[in-house]
Short mmCIF file of C-alpha atoms in Angstrom, two decimals:
data_model
loop_
_atom_site.label_atom_id
_atom_site.label_comp_id
_atom_site.label_asym_id
_atom_site.label_seq_id
_atom_site.Cartn_x
_atom_site.Cartn_y
_atom_site.Cartn_z
CA UNK A 27 114.51 115.70 96.58
CA UNK A 28 117.40 114.09 94.70
CA UNK A 29 117.79 113.06 91.10
CA UNK A 30 117.86 109.42 92.18
CA UNK A 31 114.28 109.39 93.43
CA UNK A 32 110.94 109.96 91.74
CA UNK A 33 109.40 113.33 92.45
CA UNK A 34 106.51 112.93 94.85
CA UNK A 35 104.06 114.64 97.16
CA UNK A 36 103.04 113.35 100.59
CA UNK A 37 99.68 114.21 102.13
CA UNK A 38 97.87 113.02 105.24
CA UNK A 39 98.92 111.86 108.72
CA UNK A 40 102.32 110.21 109.04
CA UNK A 41 100.74 107.53 111.22
CA UNK A 42 98.04 106.63 108.66
CA UNK A 43 98.37 103.59 106.38
CA UNK A 44 100.38 104.50 103.26
CA UNK A 45 98.72 104.70 99.85
CA UNK A 46 100.81 105.29 96.72
CA UNK A 47 99.16 106.88 93.67
CA UNK A 48 100.68 106.40 90.22
CA UNK A 49 99.99 108.55 87.12
CA UNK A 50 99.37 107.71 83.48
CA UNK A 51 101.83 108.30 80.66
CA UNK A 52 102.05 112.00 79.79
CA UNK A 53 100.56 113.30 83.06
CA UNK A 54 101.92 114.21 86.48
CA UNK A 55 100.82 113.81 90.06
CA UNK A 56 98.30 116.57 89.26
CA UNK A 57 96.15 113.78 87.80
CA UNK A 58 95.09 113.06 91.41
CA UNK A 59 94.35 116.66 92.44
CA UNK A 60 90.62 116.08 92.93
CA UNK A 61 90.98 112.70 94.65
CA UNK A 62 94.18 112.64 96.73
CA UNK A 63 93.21 115.35 99.26
CA UNK A 64 90.09 113.39 100.18
CA UNK A 65 91.96 110.09 100.46
CA UNK A 66 94.49 111.79 102.74
CA UNK A 67 91.85 112.00 105.48
CA UNK A 68 92.42 108.31 106.20
CA UNK A 69 95.74 107.54 104.46
CA UNK A 70 99.27 108.79 104.13
CA UNK A 71 98.93 109.52 100.42
CA UNK A 72 102.12 109.49 98.34
CA UNK A 73 101.71 110.64 94.75
CA UNK A 74 104.64 109.99 92.42
CA UNK A 75 105.70 111.28 88.99
CA UNK A 76 107.01 109.15 86.14
CA UNK A 77 110.60 109.88 85.03
CA UNK A 78 110.73 113.00 82.90
CA UNK A 79 107.20 113.94 83.95
CA UNK A 80 106.29 116.62 86.48
CA UNK A 81 109.28 117.02 88.77
CA UNK A 82 110.99 113.65 88.19
CA UNK A 83 114.39 113.63 86.53
CA UNK A 84 114.40 112.20 82.98
CA UNK A 85 117.71 110.43 83.65
CA UNK A 86 115.90 107.90 85.86
CA UNK A 87 114.91 105.96 82.75
CA UNK A 88 116.45 105.16 79.38
CA UNK A 89 115.75 103.45 76.06
CA UNK A 90 114.53 99.89 76.38
CA UNK A 91 113.10 100.50 79.84
CA UNK A 92 110.56 98.10 81.34
CA UNK A 93 107.69 98.35 83.78
CA UNK A 94 109.93 96.42 86.18
CA UNK A 95 112.36 99.35 86.06
CA UNK A 96 109.58 101.77 86.95
CA UNK A 97 108.42 99.48 89.76
CA UNK A 98 111.96 99.48 91.09
CA UNK A 99 111.91 103.27 91.22
CA UNK A 100 108.61 103.18 93.14
CA UNK A 101 110.08 100.72 95.65
CA UNK A 102 113.15 102.93 96.07
CA UNK A 103 110.85 105.87 96.79
CA UNK A 104 108.88 103.84 99.35
CA UNK A 105 112.11 102.72 101.01
CA UNK A 106 113.35 106.30 101.23
CA UNK A 107 110.15 107.25 103.04
CA UNK A 108 110.34 104.32 105.44
CA UNK A 109 107.31 102.63 103.89
CA UNK A 110 107.59 98.84 103.93
CA UNK A 111 104.05 97.83 102.95
CA UNK A 112 101.56 100.01 101.09
CA UNK A 113 98.36 100.15 99.11
CA UNK A 114 98.75 101.24 95.50
CA UNK A 115 96.40 102.80 92.96
CA UNK A 116 97.54 103.66 89.46
CA UNK A 117 96.12 104.90 86.18
CA UNK A 118 97.18 103.33 82.86
CA UNK A 119 100.99 102.97 83.08
CA UNK A 120 100.72 103.65 86.81
CA UNK A 121 98.25 100.78 87.01
CA UNK A 122 100.66 98.51 85.15
CA UNK A 123 103.32 99.37 87.72
CA UNK A 124 100.87 98.37 90.46
CA UNK A 125 100.16 95.04 88.74
CA UNK A 126 103.88 94.32 88.45
CA UNK A 127 104.43 95.13 92.13
CA UNK A 128 101.55 92.88 93.18
CA UNK A 129 102.89 89.97 91.12
CA UNK A 130 106.62 90.29 91.79
CA UNK A 131 106.70 92.01 95.19
CA UNK A 132 103.56 90.73 96.93
CA UNK A 133 105.04 91.30 100.38
CA UNK A 134 105.07 95.05 99.71
CA UNK A 135 101.50 95.51 98.41
CA UNK A 136 98.66 95.38 100.94
CA UNK A 137 95.91 96.32 98.48
CA UNK A 138 95.72 97.25 94.80
CA UNK A 139 93.53 99.40 92.56
CA UNK A 140 94.09 99.40 88.79
CA UNK A 141 92.36 102.25 86.95
CA UNK A 142 91.86 102.52 83.19
CA UNK A 143 94.78 100.18 82.60
CA UNK A 144 95.61 96.76 81.21
CA UNK A 145 97.70 93.64 81.64
CA UNK A 146 98.91 94.35 78.09
CA UNK A 147 98.55 97.45 75.96
CA UNK A 148 97.59 96.28 72.50
CA UNK A 149 100.88 94.87 71.29
CA UNK A 150 104.41 96.23 71.02
CA UNK A 151 104.40 97.78 67.55
CA UNK A 152 102.16 100.84 68.18
CA UNK A 153 104.23 101.80 71.21
CA UNK A 154 107.51 101.38 69.39
CA UNK A 155 106.17 103.60 66.63
CA UNK A 156 105.05 106.22 69.14
CA UNK A 157 108.43 106.14 70.86
CA UNK A 158 110.21 106.67 67.54
CA UNK A 159 107.90 109.53 66.63
CA UNK A 160 108.42 111.29 69.95
CA UNK A 161 112.20 110.90 69.73
CA UNK A 162 112.07 112.47 66.28
CA UNK A 163 109.34 115.13 66.62
CA UNK A 164 109.05 115.82 70.34
CA UNK A 165 105.78 115.86 72.26
CA UNK A 166 103.97 118.89 70.83
CA UNK A 167 102.18 116.99 67.99
CA UNK A 168 101.10 114.21 70.35
CA UNK A 169 99.94 116.64 73.05
CA UNK A 170 97.65 118.27 70.51
CA UNK A 171 95.53 115.09 70.45
CA UNK A 172 95.62 114.48 74.22
CA UNK A 173 92.04 115.57 74.86
CA UNK A 174 90.67 113.07 72.34
CA UNK A 175 92.71 110.22 73.86
CA UNK A 176 92.07 111.12 77.49
CA UNK A 177 88.57 112.59 77.78
CA UNK A 178 85.12 112.49 76.28
CA UNK A 179 84.17 115.22 73.81
CA UNK A 180 84.03 118.71 75.29
CA UNK A 181 85.98 117.91 78.45
CA UNK A 182 89.57 118.88 79.20
CA UNK A 183 91.98 119.59 82.04
CA UNK A 184 94.45 122.18 80.74
CA UNK A 185 97.01 121.46 83.48
CA UNK A 186 97.31 117.82 82.40
CA UNK A 187 97.59 118.72 78.71
CA UNK A 188 100.36 121.13 79.65
CA UNK A 189 102.10 118.36 81.61
CA UNK A 190 101.95 116.23 78.48
CA UNK A 191 103.46 118.98 76.34
CA UNK A 192 106.24 119.69 78.86
CA UNK A 193 107.29 116.10 79.57
CA UNK A 194 110.80 115.09 78.54
CA UNK A 195 110.59 113.41 75.10
CA UNK A 196 113.35 110.89 75.77
CA UNK A 197 111.84 109.79 79.07
CA UNK A 198 108.35 109.68 77.53
CA UNK A 199 109.68 107.49 74.71
CA UNK A 200 111.37 105.18 77.25
CA UNK A 201 108.00 104.82 79.01
CA UNK A 202 106.54 103.84 75.63
CA UNK A 203 109.25 101.16 75.44
CA UNK A 204 108.07 99.89 78.82
CA UNK A 205 104.47 99.68 77.62
CA UNK A 206 105.57 97.89 74.44
CA UNK A 207 107.26 95.13 76.44
CA UNK A 208 104.54 94.78 79.09
CA UNK A 209 102.36 91.66 79.16
CA UNK A 210 101.38 90.23 82.52
CA UNK A 211 98.37 88.16 81.46
CA UNK A 212 99.93 84.80 82.31
CA UNK A 213 100.89 85.96 85.81
CA UNK A 214 97.70 87.67 87.01
CA UNK A 215 96.54 84.63 88.98
CA UNK A 216 99.56 85.09 91.27
CA UNK A 217 98.18 88.33 92.67
CA UNK A 218 97.07 87.82 96.26
CA UNK A 219 96.42 91.42 97.33
CA UNK A 220 92.78 92.55 97.42
CA UNK A 221 92.31 94.04 93.96
CA UNK A 222 89.90 96.56 92.48
CA UNK A 223 89.62 97.28 88.76
CA UNK A 224 88.10 100.60 87.67
CA UNK A 225 87.14 101.03 84.02
CA UNK A 226 86.01 104.14 82.16
CA UNK A 227 83.10 103.05 80.03
CA UNK A 228 84.10 105.53 77.29
CA UNK A 229 87.84 104.76 77.44
CA UNK A 230 89.28 104.14 73.94
CA UNK A 231 92.81 103.40 75.18
CA UNK A 232 92.05 100.66 77.69
CA UNK A 233 88.39 99.73 77.17
CA UNK A 234 86.44 97.98 79.93
CA UNK A 235 87.21 94.61 78.33
CA UNK A 236 90.85 95.04 79.38
CA UNK A 237 89.82 95.55 83.01
CA UNK A 238 87.38 92.64 82.86
CA UNK A 239 90.22 90.43 81.65
CA UNK A 240 92.22 91.30 84.76
CA UNK A 241 89.19 90.92 87.05
CA UNK A 242 88.52 87.45 85.66
CA UNK A 243 92.11 86.35 86.26
CA UNK A 244 92.90 87.84 89.69
CA UNK A 245 91.36 85.78 92.52
CA UNK A 246 88.62 87.69 94.32
CA UNK A 247 89.03 90.88 92.26
CA UNK A 248 86.19 93.39 91.95
CA UNK A 249 85.34 95.50 88.89
CA UNK A 250 83.68 98.92 88.74
CA UNK A 251 82.73 100.59 85.45
CA UNK A 252 82.20 104.36 85.49
CA UNK A 253 79.69 105.68 82.95
CA UNK A 254 80.81 108.78 81.10
CA UNK A 255 84.47 108.34 82.03
CA UNK A 256 87.24 108.10 79.48
CA UNK A 257 90.91 107.26 80.06
CA UNK A 258 91.76 109.70 82.86
CA UNK A 259 88.84 108.83 85.13
CA UNK A 260 90.26 110.44 88.31
CA UNK A 261 90.33 113.81 86.53
CA UNK A 262 87.03 113.49 84.67
CA UNK A 263 84.90 111.65 87.28
CA UNK A 264 86.71 112.20 90.59
CA UNK A 265 83.67 111.60 92.81
CA UNK A 266 82.99 108.17 91.31
CA UNK A 267 86.66 107.16 91.49
CA UNK A 268 86.91 108.43 95.06
CA UNK A 269 83.85 106.44 96.14
CA UNK A 270 85.25 103.26 94.58
CA UNK A 271 88.69 103.73 96.14
CA UNK A 272 87.29 104.53 99.57
CA UNK A 273 85.13 101.43 99.56
CA UNK A 274 88.10 99.31 98.47
CA UNK A 275 90.91 100.71 100.61
CA UNK A 276 88.92 101.59 103.73
CA UNK A 277 86.40 98.78 103.77
CA UNK A 278 85.44 100.12 107.18
CA UNK A 279 81.67 100.33 107.02
CA UNK A 280 81.14 96.60 106.51
CA UNK A 281 83.91 95.58 108.89
CA UNK A 282 82.71 98.19 111.39
CA UNK A 283 79.23 96.72 111.39
CA UNK A 284 80.59 93.27 112.21
CA UNK A 285 82.62 94.70 115.10
CA UNK A 286 79.59 96.62 116.30
CA UNK A 287 77.63 93.36 116.36
CA UNK A 288 80.41 91.57 118.27
CA UNK A 289 80.53 94.27 120.95
CA UNK A 290 76.88 95.33 121.28
CA UNK A 291 75.11 92.20 120.11
CA UNK A 292 72.93 91.37 117.12
CA UNK A 293 69.68 92.39 118.82
CA UNK A 294 70.79 95.97 119.42
CA UNK A 295 72.25 96.42 115.92
CA UNK A 296 69.16 94.89 114.33
CA UNK A 297 66.95 97.35 116.23
CA UNK A 298 69.17 100.28 115.23
CA UNK A 299 69.09 99.28 111.57
CA UNK A 300 65.34 98.68 111.62
CA UNK A 301 64.83 102.17 113.03
CA UNK A 302 67.09 103.80 110.45
CA UNK A 303 65.51 106.47 108.27
CA UNK A 304 66.85 108.54 105.37
CA UNK A 305 67.43 111.29 107.94
CA UNK A 306 69.61 109.08 110.19
CA UNK A 307 71.26 106.92 107.51
CA UNK A 308 74.41 109.01 107.20
CA UNK A 309 74.84 109.06 110.98
CA UNK A 310 74.54 105.26 111.13
CA UNK A 311 77.16 104.99 108.37
CA UNK A 312 79.38 107.43 110.28
CA UNK A 313 79.16 105.28 113.42
CA UNK A 314 79.91 102.06 111.56
CA UNK A 315 82.73 103.54 109.52
CA UNK A 316 84.60 105.57 112.13
CA UNK A 317 83.59 104.53 115.66
CA UNK A 318 83.43 100.80 114.96
CA UNK A 319 85.42 100.46 111.75
CA UNK A 320 88.45 102.52 112.81
CA UNK A 321 88.52 103.16 116.56
CA UNK A 322 87.25 99.84 117.92
CA UNK A 323 89.36 97.88 115.41
CA UNK A 324 92.61 99.65 116.35
CA UNK A 325 94.74 96.88 117.95
CA UNK A 326 96.59 99.32 120.24
CA UNK A 327 94.00 98.73 122.97
CA UNK A 328 92.10 95.54 123.75
CA UNK A 329 88.32 95.36 123.63
CA UNK A 330 88.29 95.11 127.43
CA UNK A 331 90.33 98.30 127.75
CA UNK A 332 88.10 100.11 125.29
CA UNK A 333 85.03 99.05 127.28
CA UNK A 334 86.54 100.47 130.47
CA UNK A 335 87.36 103.78 128.76
CA UNK A 336 83.90 103.96 127.22
CA UNK A 337 82.18 103.35 130.55
CA UNK A 338 84.20 106.14 132.13
CA UNK A 339 83.40 108.60 129.33
CA UNK A 340 79.68 107.83 129.51
CA UNK A 341 79.64 108.31 133.28
CA UNK A 342 81.42 111.65 132.89
CA UNK A 343 78.74 113.03 130.59
CA UNK A 344 75.78 111.35 132.26
CA UNK A 345 74.71 109.35 129.21
CA UNK A 346 72.85 106.71 131.20
CA UNK A 347 71.05 104.98 128.32
CA UNK A 348 74.36 104.54 126.50
CA UNK A 349 75.95 103.48 129.79
CA UNK A 350 73.44 100.66 130.16
CA UNK A 351 74.16 99.56 126.61
CA UNK A 352 77.89 99.50 127.25
CA UNK A 353 77.61 97.73 130.60
CA UNK A 354 75.99 94.91 128.62
CA UNK A 355 78.74 95.22 126.02
CA UNK A 356 81.41 95.05 128.73
CA UNK A 357 79.90 91.84 130.09
CA UNK A 358 79.76 90.45 126.55
CA UNK A 359 83.45 91.35 126.20
CA UNK A 360 84.44 89.49 129.36
CA UNK A 361 84.45 92.11 132.10
CA UNK A 362 83.20 90.76 135.43
CA UNK A 363 80.70 92.64 137.60
CA UNK A 364 83.56 93.26 140.02
CA UNK A 365 85.68 94.86 137.28
CA UNK A 366 82.79 97.03 136.14
CA UNK A 367 82.26 98.10 139.75
CA UNK A 368 85.94 98.99 140.04
CA UNK A 369 85.72 101.14 136.93
CA UNK A 370 82.70 102.99 138.31
CA UNK A 371 84.41 103.44 141.68
CA UNK A 372 87.34 105.05 139.85
CA UNK A 373 84.90 107.48 138.25
CA UNK A 374 83.74 108.58 141.69
CA UNK A 375 87.22 110.03 142.26
CA UNK A 376 87.71 111.72 138.89
CA UNK A 377 84.17 112.36 137.63
CA UNK A 378 82.35 113.03 140.90
CA UNK A 379 80.35 111.05 143.44
CA UNK A 380 76.91 112.05 142.08
CA UNK A 381 77.88 110.87 138.59
CA UNK A 382 79.21 107.58 139.96
CA UNK A 383 76.10 107.15 142.14
CA UNK A 384 73.83 107.36 139.10
CA UNK A 385 76.18 105.07 137.15
CA UNK A 386 76.10 102.42 139.89
CA UNK A 387 72.29 102.50 139.83
CA UNK A 388 72.27 102.00 136.05
CA UNK A 389 74.88 99.22 136.15
CA UNK A 390 73.16 97.43 139.02
CA UNK A 391 69.90 97.39 137.08
CA UNK A 392 71.60 95.96 134.00
CA UNK A 393 73.46 93.29 135.98
CA UNK A 394 70.25 92.31 137.76
CA UNK A 395 68.48 91.97 134.41
CA UNK A 396 71.35 89.77 133.23
CA UNK A 397 71.01 87.49 136.26
CA UNK A 398 67.26 87.29 135.79
CA UNK A 399 67.74 86.34 132.16
CA UNK A 400 70.21 83.60 133.12
CA UNK A 401 67.74 82.25 135.68
CA UNK A 402 64.96 82.15 133.08
CA UNK A 403 67.22 80.37 130.60
CA UNK A 404 68.23 77.80 133.22
CA UNK A 405 64.58 77.17 134.16
CA UNK A 406 63.61 76.80 130.50
CA UNK A 407 66.45 74.35 129.95
CA UNK A 408 65.42 72.33 133.01
CA UNK A 409 61.81 72.19 131.82
CA UNK A 410 62.91 71.09 128.35
CA UNK A 411 65.10 68.36 129.83
CA UNK A 412 62.25 67.13 132.01
CA UNK A 413 59.86 67.02 129.08
CA UNK A 414 62.34 65.03 127.03
CA UNK A 415 63.28 62.57 129.78
CA UNK A 416 59.87 61.86 131.33
CA UNK A 417 59.38 60.93 135.05
CA UNK A 418 59.55 57.90 137.37
CA UNK A 419 60.81 54.62 135.90
CA UNK A 420 60.85 56.21 132.40
CA UNK A 421 63.47 58.74 133.54
CA UNK A 422 66.04 56.16 134.56
#
């Protein structure tokens, strides 16, 4: 860590898609403690601290700072980590940074979530007054009212209140300057990244109307309101925020279902969904989200290659019903009977002759059924053509 970069924490696989998480004014990357670890299962999560907050050096920002300055620091951090394109989620000031990045650096932002934030923060004067007060009195008086500004009555997160109290006053005041100057309302329509707005229904700082304003202006944006949440929704209602972010950034269940239909066919998926019960629902979601939404959509291998691998794995374990299903899927994906036979012959060497013998019997049955179906369709088409054209002189 150097004084030229924002303090940050990286979690999750290095090969996973990057997701940057930005904090609100007065907090640190601890704001995401109950959300980030879960997101790191599918993303390379990079939490960052504002200047003078948490572990970030206060000298990174000065009087008269802007949100553009903060966005520049975030881009410098991403560059230092070798991250060219990333998803971004931010709370309050962190959300404003995300909006600025999406408007002015669209090539860097793959997806955006704006949480308890705004395209403007109620005018410049209140923020200028707060900045002057902090420069004169420090942060202790303001930290004393943090719970009322951040949470609903009776709720608190002592670590975040401590972060507020220990932030650098000069850097905090400079962040207030940035909020005073921020107004992106006229530029929201330029945002092209998929955008989610998350509002805390009890948030006095950025009420849901502020998030609705953004949702109405950003093409295709979605809005989620969380009942019982105030300004720091990820700390107060982490499960609800996590569910919203997963649905937005992963998007795998819906996409996975479409891939599943492309590979296995509508008839099979319709039967599986019709047979779904409360007991099997989570398993069906698991299949759609991970098997079809992540593995089968990975462009590293083609669909044909994945079919060949799948056939081999099913032969190895003797899953003959699944093998029949995936022989049909392989034909749907363009594999010829000869190619399927070659795959099964390969399994005879590495999986055993008895396993391959049973697999050939299953595949032969499926291919025969396919030929019979084609014959029936051809006969039906011929009958329909004859009925439409008539016979004798009428057919000429």
